[in-house]
């Protein structure tokens, strides 16, 4: 499994921000007239500007490496803490149940979306194999996700 996109509504100094972690997709949340967001995959626009020469530097064990760069105080560490808190920590106080986060995971080349069931956002434009709602009172879906994802955290 690979985390390819993360949308954070509010976490410390990160507000309504999306983060792409994959060179094969470019997701974006667009604010709609009704005040909700629509998730869009701009992959077709990116493919026009890219060559098909995909080099396999890392083999099968490493799917992707992403560098997070920015000025001091821009939220780099908070982004990493959010990923750790939501996807790796077993502490009950840290989980997606406590925040509005949308995560897109690639599993065996198929996209899966994980989101809070209270979300009013539109995912209709995304060709996802599965869409998982999580409930703030029940974290079974999140427990499965935490067991499947492996991350390396280095600052």
Coordinates of N, CA and C in Angstrom, one line a residue:
X1 N 0.8 -1.2 0.0 CA 0.0 0.0 0.0 C 0.9 1.2 0.0
X2 N 0.4 2.3 -0.7 CA 1.2 3.5 -0.8 C 0.2 4.7 -0.6
X3 N 0.6 5.6 0.3 CA -0.2 6.8 0.5 C 0.2 7.7 -0.6
X4 N -0.8 8.1 -1.4 CA -0.5 8.9 -2.6 C -1.0 10.3 -2.5
X5 N -2.0 10.5 -1.6 CA -2.6 11.9 -1.4 C -3.2 12.0 0.0
X6 N -3.0 13.1 0.6 CA -3.6 13.4 1.9 C -4.1 14.8 1.9
X7 N -5.4 14.9 2.3 CA -6.1 16.2 2.5 C -6.3 16.4 3.9
X8 N -5.8 17.6 4.5 CA -6.0 17.9 5.9 C -6.9 19.1 6.0
X9 N -8.0 19.0 6.7 CA -8.9 20.1 6.8 C -8.3 21.1 7.9
X10 N -7.9 20.5 9.0 CA -7.3 21.3 10.1 C -6.5 20.5 11.0
X11 N -5.2 20.8 11.1 CA -4.2 20.1 12.0 C -3.1 21.1 12.3
X12 N -3.1 21.6 13.5 CA -2.1 22.6 13.9 C -2.1 23.8 13.0
X13 N -1.0 24.0 12.3 CA -1.0 25.2 11.4 C -1.3 24.8 9.9
X14 N -1.8 23.6 9.7 CA -2.2 23.2 8.3 C -3.7 23.3 8.2
X15 N -4.2 24.1 7.3 CA -5.7 24.3 7.1 C -6.0 24.1 5.6
X16 N -7.0 23.2 5.4 CA -7.5 23.0 4.0 C -6.4 22.9 3.0
X17 N -5.5 21.9 3.2 CA -4.4 21.7 2.4 C -4.3 20.3 1.9
X18 N -3.9 20.1 0.6 CA -3.7 18.8 0.1 C -2.2 18.5 -0.2
X19 N -1.8 17.3 -0.1 CA -0.4 16.9 -0.3 C -0.3 15.7 -1.2
X20 N 0.3 15.8 -2.3 CA 0.5 14.7 -3.2 C 1.8 14.0 -3.0
X21 N 1.8 12.7 -2.9 CA 3.0 11.9 -2.6 C 3.4 11.0 -3.7
X22 N 2.8 11.1 -4.8 CA 3.1 10.1 -5.9 C 3.3 10.9 -7.2
X23 N 4.3 10.4 -8.0 CA 4.5 11.1 -9.3 C 3.5 10.6 -10.3
X24 N 2.7 9.6 -10.0 CA 1.8 9.1 -11.0 C 0.4 9.7 -10.9
X25 N 0.1 10.5 -9.9 CA -1.2 11.2 -9.7 C -1.0 12.6 -9.2
X26 N -1.9 13.5 -9.6 CA -1.9 14.9 -9.0 C -3.3 15.2 -8.6
X27 N -3.6 15.0 -7.3 CA -5.0 15.3 -6.8 C -5.1 16.7 -6.4
X28 N -6.3 17.3 -6.4 CA -6.5 18.6 -6.0 C -8.0 18.7 -5.4
X29 N -8.2 19.4 -4.4 CA -9.5 19.7 -3.8 C -9.9 21.0 -4.3
X30 N -11.0 21.1 -5.0 CA -11.6 22.4 -5.5 C -12.8 22.8 -4.7
X31 N -12.8 24.0 -4.2 CA -13.9 24.5 -3.5 C -15.1 24.8 -4.5
X32 N -16.3 24.2 -4.2 CA -17.4 24.3 -5.0 C -18.3 25.5 -4.5
X33 N -19.3 25.9 -5.3 CA -20.2 27.0 -5.0 C -21.0 26.7 -3.7
X34 N -21.3 25.4 -3.4 CA -22.1 25.0 -2.3 C -21.2 25.0 -1.0
X35 N -19.9 25.3 -1.0 CA -19.1 25.3 0.1 C -18.4 24.0 0.4
X36 N -18.7 23.0 -0.3 CA -18.0 21.7 -0.2 C -16.9 21.6 -1.2
X37 N -16.0 20.6 -1.0 CA -14.9 20.4 -1.9 C -15.2 19.3 -2.8
X38 N -14.6 19.3 -4.0 CA -14.6 18.2 -5.0 C -13.2 17.8 -5.2
X39 N -13.0 16.5 -5.1 CA -11.6 15.9 -5.3 C -11.5 15.6 -6.8
X40 N -10.4 16.1 -7.4 CA -10.1 16.0 -8.8 C -8.7 15.4 -9.0
X41 N -8.6 14.4 -9.9 CA -7.3 13.9 -10.3 C -6.9 14.5 -11.6
X42 N -5.9 15.4 -11.6 CA -5.4 16.1 -12.7 C -4.4 15.3 -13.5
X43 N -4.4 14.0 -13.4 CA -3.5 13.1 -14.0 C -3.4 13.3 -15.5
X44 N -4.5 13.6 -16.2 CA -4.5 13.7 -17.7 C -3.6 14.9 -18.1
X45 N -3.7 16.0 -17.3 CA -2.9 17.2 -17.6 C -1.4 17.0 -17.4
X46 N -1.1 16.2 -16.4 CA 0.3 15.9 -16.1 C 0.9 15.0 -17.2
X47 N 0.1 14.0 -17.6 CA 0.6 13.0 -18.6 C 1.0 13.7 -19.9
X48 N 0.3 14.8 -20.2 CA 0.6 15.5 -21.5 C 2.0 16.0 -21.5
X49 N 2.5 16.4 -20.3 CA 3.8 17.1 -20.1 C 4.9 16.2 -19.7
X50 N 4.7 14.9 -19.6 CA 5.7 13.9 -19.1 C 6.1 12.9 -20.2
X51 N 7.3 12.4 -20.1 CA 7.7 11.4 -21.0 C 7.3 10.0 -20.3
X52 N 7.3 9.0 -21.0 CA 6.9 7.7 -20.5 C 8.1 6.9 -20.0
X53 N 9.3 7.6 -19.9 CA 10.5 6.9 -19.4 C 10.5 6.8 -17.9
X54 N 10.0 5.7 -17.4 CA 9.9 5.5 -15.9 C 11.1 4.6 -15.5
X55 N 12.0 5.2 -14.8 CA 13.1 4.4 -14.3 C 12.8 3.8 -13.0
X56 N 13.3 2.6 -12.8 CA 13.0 1.9 -11.5 C 14.3 1.9 -10.7
X57 N 14.5 3.0 -9.9 CA 15.7 3.2 -9.1 C 15.7 2.3 -7.9
X58 N 14.5 2.0 -7.3 CA 14.4 1.5 -6.0 C 14.0 0.0 -5.9
X59 N 13.7 -0.6 -7.0 CA 13.3 -2.0 -7.0 C 11.8 -2.1 -6.5
X60 N 11.4 -3.3 -6.1 CA 10.1 -3.5 -5.7 C 9.8 -3.2 -4.3
X61 N 10.8 -3.0 -3.4 CA 10.6 -2.8 -2.0 C 10.3 -1.3 -1.7
X62 N 10.7 -0.4 -2.5 CA 10.4 1.0 -2.2 C 9.6 1.5 -3.4
X63 N 8.4 2.0 -3.1 CA 7.5 2.4 -4.2 C 7.7 3.9 -4.6
X64 N 8.2 4.7 -3.6 CA 8.3 6.1 -3.9 C 9.1 6.8 -2.8
X65 N 9.8 7.8 -3.1 CA 10.4 8.7 -2.1 C 9.9 10.1 -2.3
X66 N 9.5 10.8 -1.3 CA 9.0 12.1 -1.4 C 9.8 13.0 -0.4
X67 N 10.3 14.1 -0.9 CA 11.0 15.1 -0.1 C 10.0 16.2 0.2
X68 N 10.0 16.6 1.5 CA 9.1 17.7 1.9 C 10.0 18.9 2.3
X69 N 9.9 20.0 1.5 CA 10.7 21.1 1.7 C 9.9 22.4 2.0
X70 N 10.4 23.3 2.7 CA 9.7 24.6 2.9 C 10.4 25.4 3.9
X71 N 10.0 26.6 4.1 CA 10.5 27.6 5.1 C 10.3 27.1 6.5
X72 N 11.1 27.6 7.4 CA 10.8 27.3 8.8 C 9.4 27.8 9.2
X73 N 8.7 26.9 9.9 CA 7.3 27.2 10.3 C 6.2 27.0 9.3
X74 N 6.6 26.4 8.2 CA 5.6 26.2 7.1 C 4.7 25.0 7.3
X75 N 5.1 24.1 8.2 CA 4.3 22.9 8.5 C 4.9 21.6 8.1
X76 N 6.1 21.5 7.7 CA 6.7 20.3 7.3 C 6.7 19.2 8.4
X77 N 7.1 19.6 9.6 CA 7.0 18.6 10.7 C 5.6 18.3 11.1
X78 N 4.7 19.2 11.0 CA 3.3 19.0 11.4 C 2.7 18.0 10.4
X79 N 3.1 18.1 9.1 CA 2.6 17.1 8.1 C 3.1 15.7 8.5
X80 N 4.3 15.6 8.8 CA 4.9 14.3 9.2 C 4.2 13.8 10.4
X81 N 4.0 14.7 11.4 CA 3.3 14.2 12.6 C 1.9 13.8 12.4
X82 N 1.2 14.5 11.5 CA -0.1 14.1 11.1 C -0.2 12.7 10.5
X83 N 0.8 12.4 9.6 CA 0.9 11.1 9.0 C 1.1 10.1 10.0
X84 N 2.1 10.3 10.9 CA 2.4 9.4 12.0 C 1.2 9.2 12.9
X85 N 0.6 10.3 13.4 CA -0.5 10.2 14.3 C -1.7 9.4 13.7
X86 N -2.0 9.7 12.4 CA -3.1 9.1 11.8 C -2.9 7.6 11.3
X87 N -1.7 7.3 10.9 CA -1.5 6.1 10.2 C -0.6 5.1 10.9
X88 N 0.2 5.5 11.9 CA 1.1 4.7 12.5 C 0.9 4.5 14.0
X89 N 0.4 5.5 14.7 CA 0.3 5.5 16.1 C -0.8 4.6 16.6
X90 N -0.6 3.8 17.6 CA -1.7 3.0 18.2 C -2.4 3.6 19.3
X91 N -1.9 4.8 19.7 CA -2.5 5.6 20.8 C -3.9 6.0 20.4
X92 N -4.9 5.7 21.2 CA -6.3 6.0 20.9 C -6.5 7.5 20.7
X93 N -5.7 8.4 21.3 CA -6.0 9.8 21.2 C -5.5 10.3 19.8
X94 N -4.7 9.5 19.1 CA -4.3 9.9 17.8 C -4.9 9.0 16.8
X95 N -5.8 9.5 16.0 CA -6.4 8.8 14.9 C -7.2 9.7 14.0
X96 N -7.6 9.2 12.8 CA -8.4 10.0 11.9 C -9.7 10.3 12.5
X97 N -10.1 9.6 13.5 CA -11.4 9.8 14.1 C -11.5 11.2 14.7
X98 N -10.3 11.8 15.0 CA -10.3 13.1 15.6 C -10.1 14.3 14.7
X99 N -10.0 14.0 13.4 CA -9.7 15.1 12.5 C -10.4 14.8 11.1
X100 N -10.6 15.8 10.3 CA -11.2 15.6 9.0 C -10.0 15.5 8.0
X101 N -9.7 14.2 7.6 CA -8.7 13.9 6.7 C -9.2 13.0 5.6
X102 N -8.7 13.3 4.4 CA -9.0 12.4 3.3 C -7.7 11.8 2.8
X103 N -7.7 10.5 2.8 CA -6.4 9.8 2.4 C -6.7 8.9 1.2
X104 N -5.9 9.0 0.2 CA -6.0 8.2 -1.0 C -4.8 7.2 -1.0
X105 N -5.1 5.9 -1.0 CA -4.1 4.9 -0.9 C -4.1 4.1 -2.3
X106 N -3.0 3.7 -2.7 CA -2.9 2.9 -3.9 C -2.5 1.5 -3.4
X107 N -3.3 0.5 -3.7 CA -3.1 -0.9 -3.3 C -3.2 -1.8 -4.5
X108 N -2.1 -2.4 -4.9 CA -2.1 -3.2 -6.1 C -2.6 -2.5 -7.3
X109 N -2.2 -1.3 -7.5 CA -2.5 -0.4 -8.6 C -3.9 0.1 -8.6
X110 N -4.7 -0.1 -7.6 CA -6.1 0.4 -7.5 C -6.1 1.4 -6.4
X111 N -6.9 2.5 -6.6 CA -7.1 3.6 -5.7 C -8.1 3.2 -4.6
X112 N -7.9 3.6 -3.4 CA -8.9 3.5 -2.3 C -8.9 4.8 -1.6
X113 N -10.1 5.3 -1.3 CA -10.3 6.6 -0.6 C -10.8 6.3 0.8
X114 N -10.2 6.9 1.8 CA -10.6 6.8 3.2 C -11.0 8.2 3.6
X115 N -12.2 8.3 4.2 CA -12.7 9.7 4.6 C -13.7 9.5 5.7
X116 N -13.8 10.6 6.5 CA -14.8 10.7 7.6 C -16.2 10.7 7.0
X117 N -17.0 9.9 7.7 CA -18.4 9.7 7.1 C -19.2 11.0 7.3
X118 N -18.7 12.0 8.0 CA -19.4 13.2 8.2 C -19.1 14.2 7.1
X119 N -18.1 13.8 6.2 CA -17.6 14.7 5.2 C -18.7 14.8 4.1
X120 N -18.8 16.0 3.6 CA -19.8 16.3 2.5 C -19.1 16.5 1.2
X121 N -17.8 16.1 1.1 CA -17.0 16.3 -0.1 C -17.4 15.3 -1.2
X122 N -17.1 15.7 -2.4 CA -17.5 15.0 -3.6 C -16.3 14.2 -4.2
X123 N -16.4 12.9 -4.3 CA -15.3 12.1 -4.8 C -15.8 11.4 -6.1
X124 N -16.8 11.9 -6.7 CA -17.4 11.3 -7.9 C -16.4 11.3 -9.1
X125 N -15.5 12.2 -9.2 CA -14.6 12.3 -10.3 C -13.4 11.4 -10.2
X126 N -13.3 10.6 -9.2 CA -12.1 9.7 -8.9 C -12.5 8.3 -9.2
X127 N -11.7 7.7 -10.0 CA -11.9 6.3 -10.4 C -11.3 5.4 -9.3
X128 N -12.0 5.2 -8.2 CA -11.5 4.5 -7.0 C -12.1 3.1 -7.0
X129 N -11.3 2.1 -6.7 CA -11.8 0.7 -6.6 C -12.7 0.6 -5.3
X130 N -12.3 1.3 -4.2 CA -13.1 1.2 -3.0 C -13.1 2.6 -2.3
X131 N -14.2 2.9 -1.7 CA -14.3 4.1 -0.9 C -14.7 3.7 0.5
X132 N -13.8 4.0 1.5 CA -14.0 3.6 2.9 C -14.4 4.8 3.7
X133 N -15.6 4.7 4.4 CA -16.0 5.8 5.3 C -15.5 5.3 6.7
X134 N -15.0 6.2 7.5 CA -14.7 5.9 8.9 C -15.5 6.8 9.7
X135 N -15.9 6.2 10.9 CA -16.7 6.9 11.8 C -15.9 7.3 13.0
X136 N -16.2 8.5 13.6 CA -15.4 9.0 14.7 C -15.6 8.1 15.9
X137 N -16.6 7.2 15.9 CA -16.8 6.3 17.1 C -16.4 4.9 16.8
X138 N -15.9 4.6 15.6 CA -15.6 3.2 15.3 C -14.3 3.3 14.3
X139 N -13.3 2.7 14.8 CA -12.0 2.8 14.0 C -11.6 1.5 13.4
X140 N -12.5 0.5 13.1 CA -12.1 -0.7 12.5 C -11.4 -0.5 11.1
X141 N -12.0 0.4 10.3 CA -11.4 0.6 9.0 C -10.0 1.2 9.2
X142 N -9.8 2.1 10.1 CA -8.5 2.7 10.4 C -7.5 1.7 10.9
X143 N -7.9 0.8 11.8 CA -7.0 -0.3 12.3 C -6.5 -1.1 11.2
X144 N -7.3 -1.5 10.2 CA -6.8 -2.2 9.0 C -5.8 -1.4 8.3
X145 N -6.1 -0.1 8.0 CA -5.2 0.7 7.2 C -3.8 0.9 8.0
X146 N -3.9 1.1 9.2 CA -2.6 1.2 10.0 C -1.7 0.0 9.9
X147 N -2.3 -1.2 9.9 CA -1.6 -2.4 9.8 C -0.9 -2.6 8.4
X148 N -1.5 -2.0 7.4 CA -1.0 -2.2 6.0 C 0.1 -1.2 5.6
X149 N 0.0 0.0 6.1 CA 0.9 1.0 5.7 C 2.2 1.0 6.5
X150 N 3.3 1.2 5.8 CA 4.6 1.3 6.5 C 5.3 2.6 6.0
X151 N 5.7 3.4 7.0 CA 6.3 4.6 6.7 C 7.7 4.7 7.4
X152 N 8.5 5.5 6.8 CA 9.8 5.9 7.3 C 9.8 7.3 7.6
X153 N 10.0 7.7 8.9 CA 9.9 9.1 9.3 C 11.2 9.6 9.7
X154 N 11.7 10.6 9.0 CA 13.1 11.1 9.3 C 13.0 12.6 9.2
X155 N 13.5 13.3 10.2 CA 13.6 14.8 10.1 C 15.0 15.2 10.5

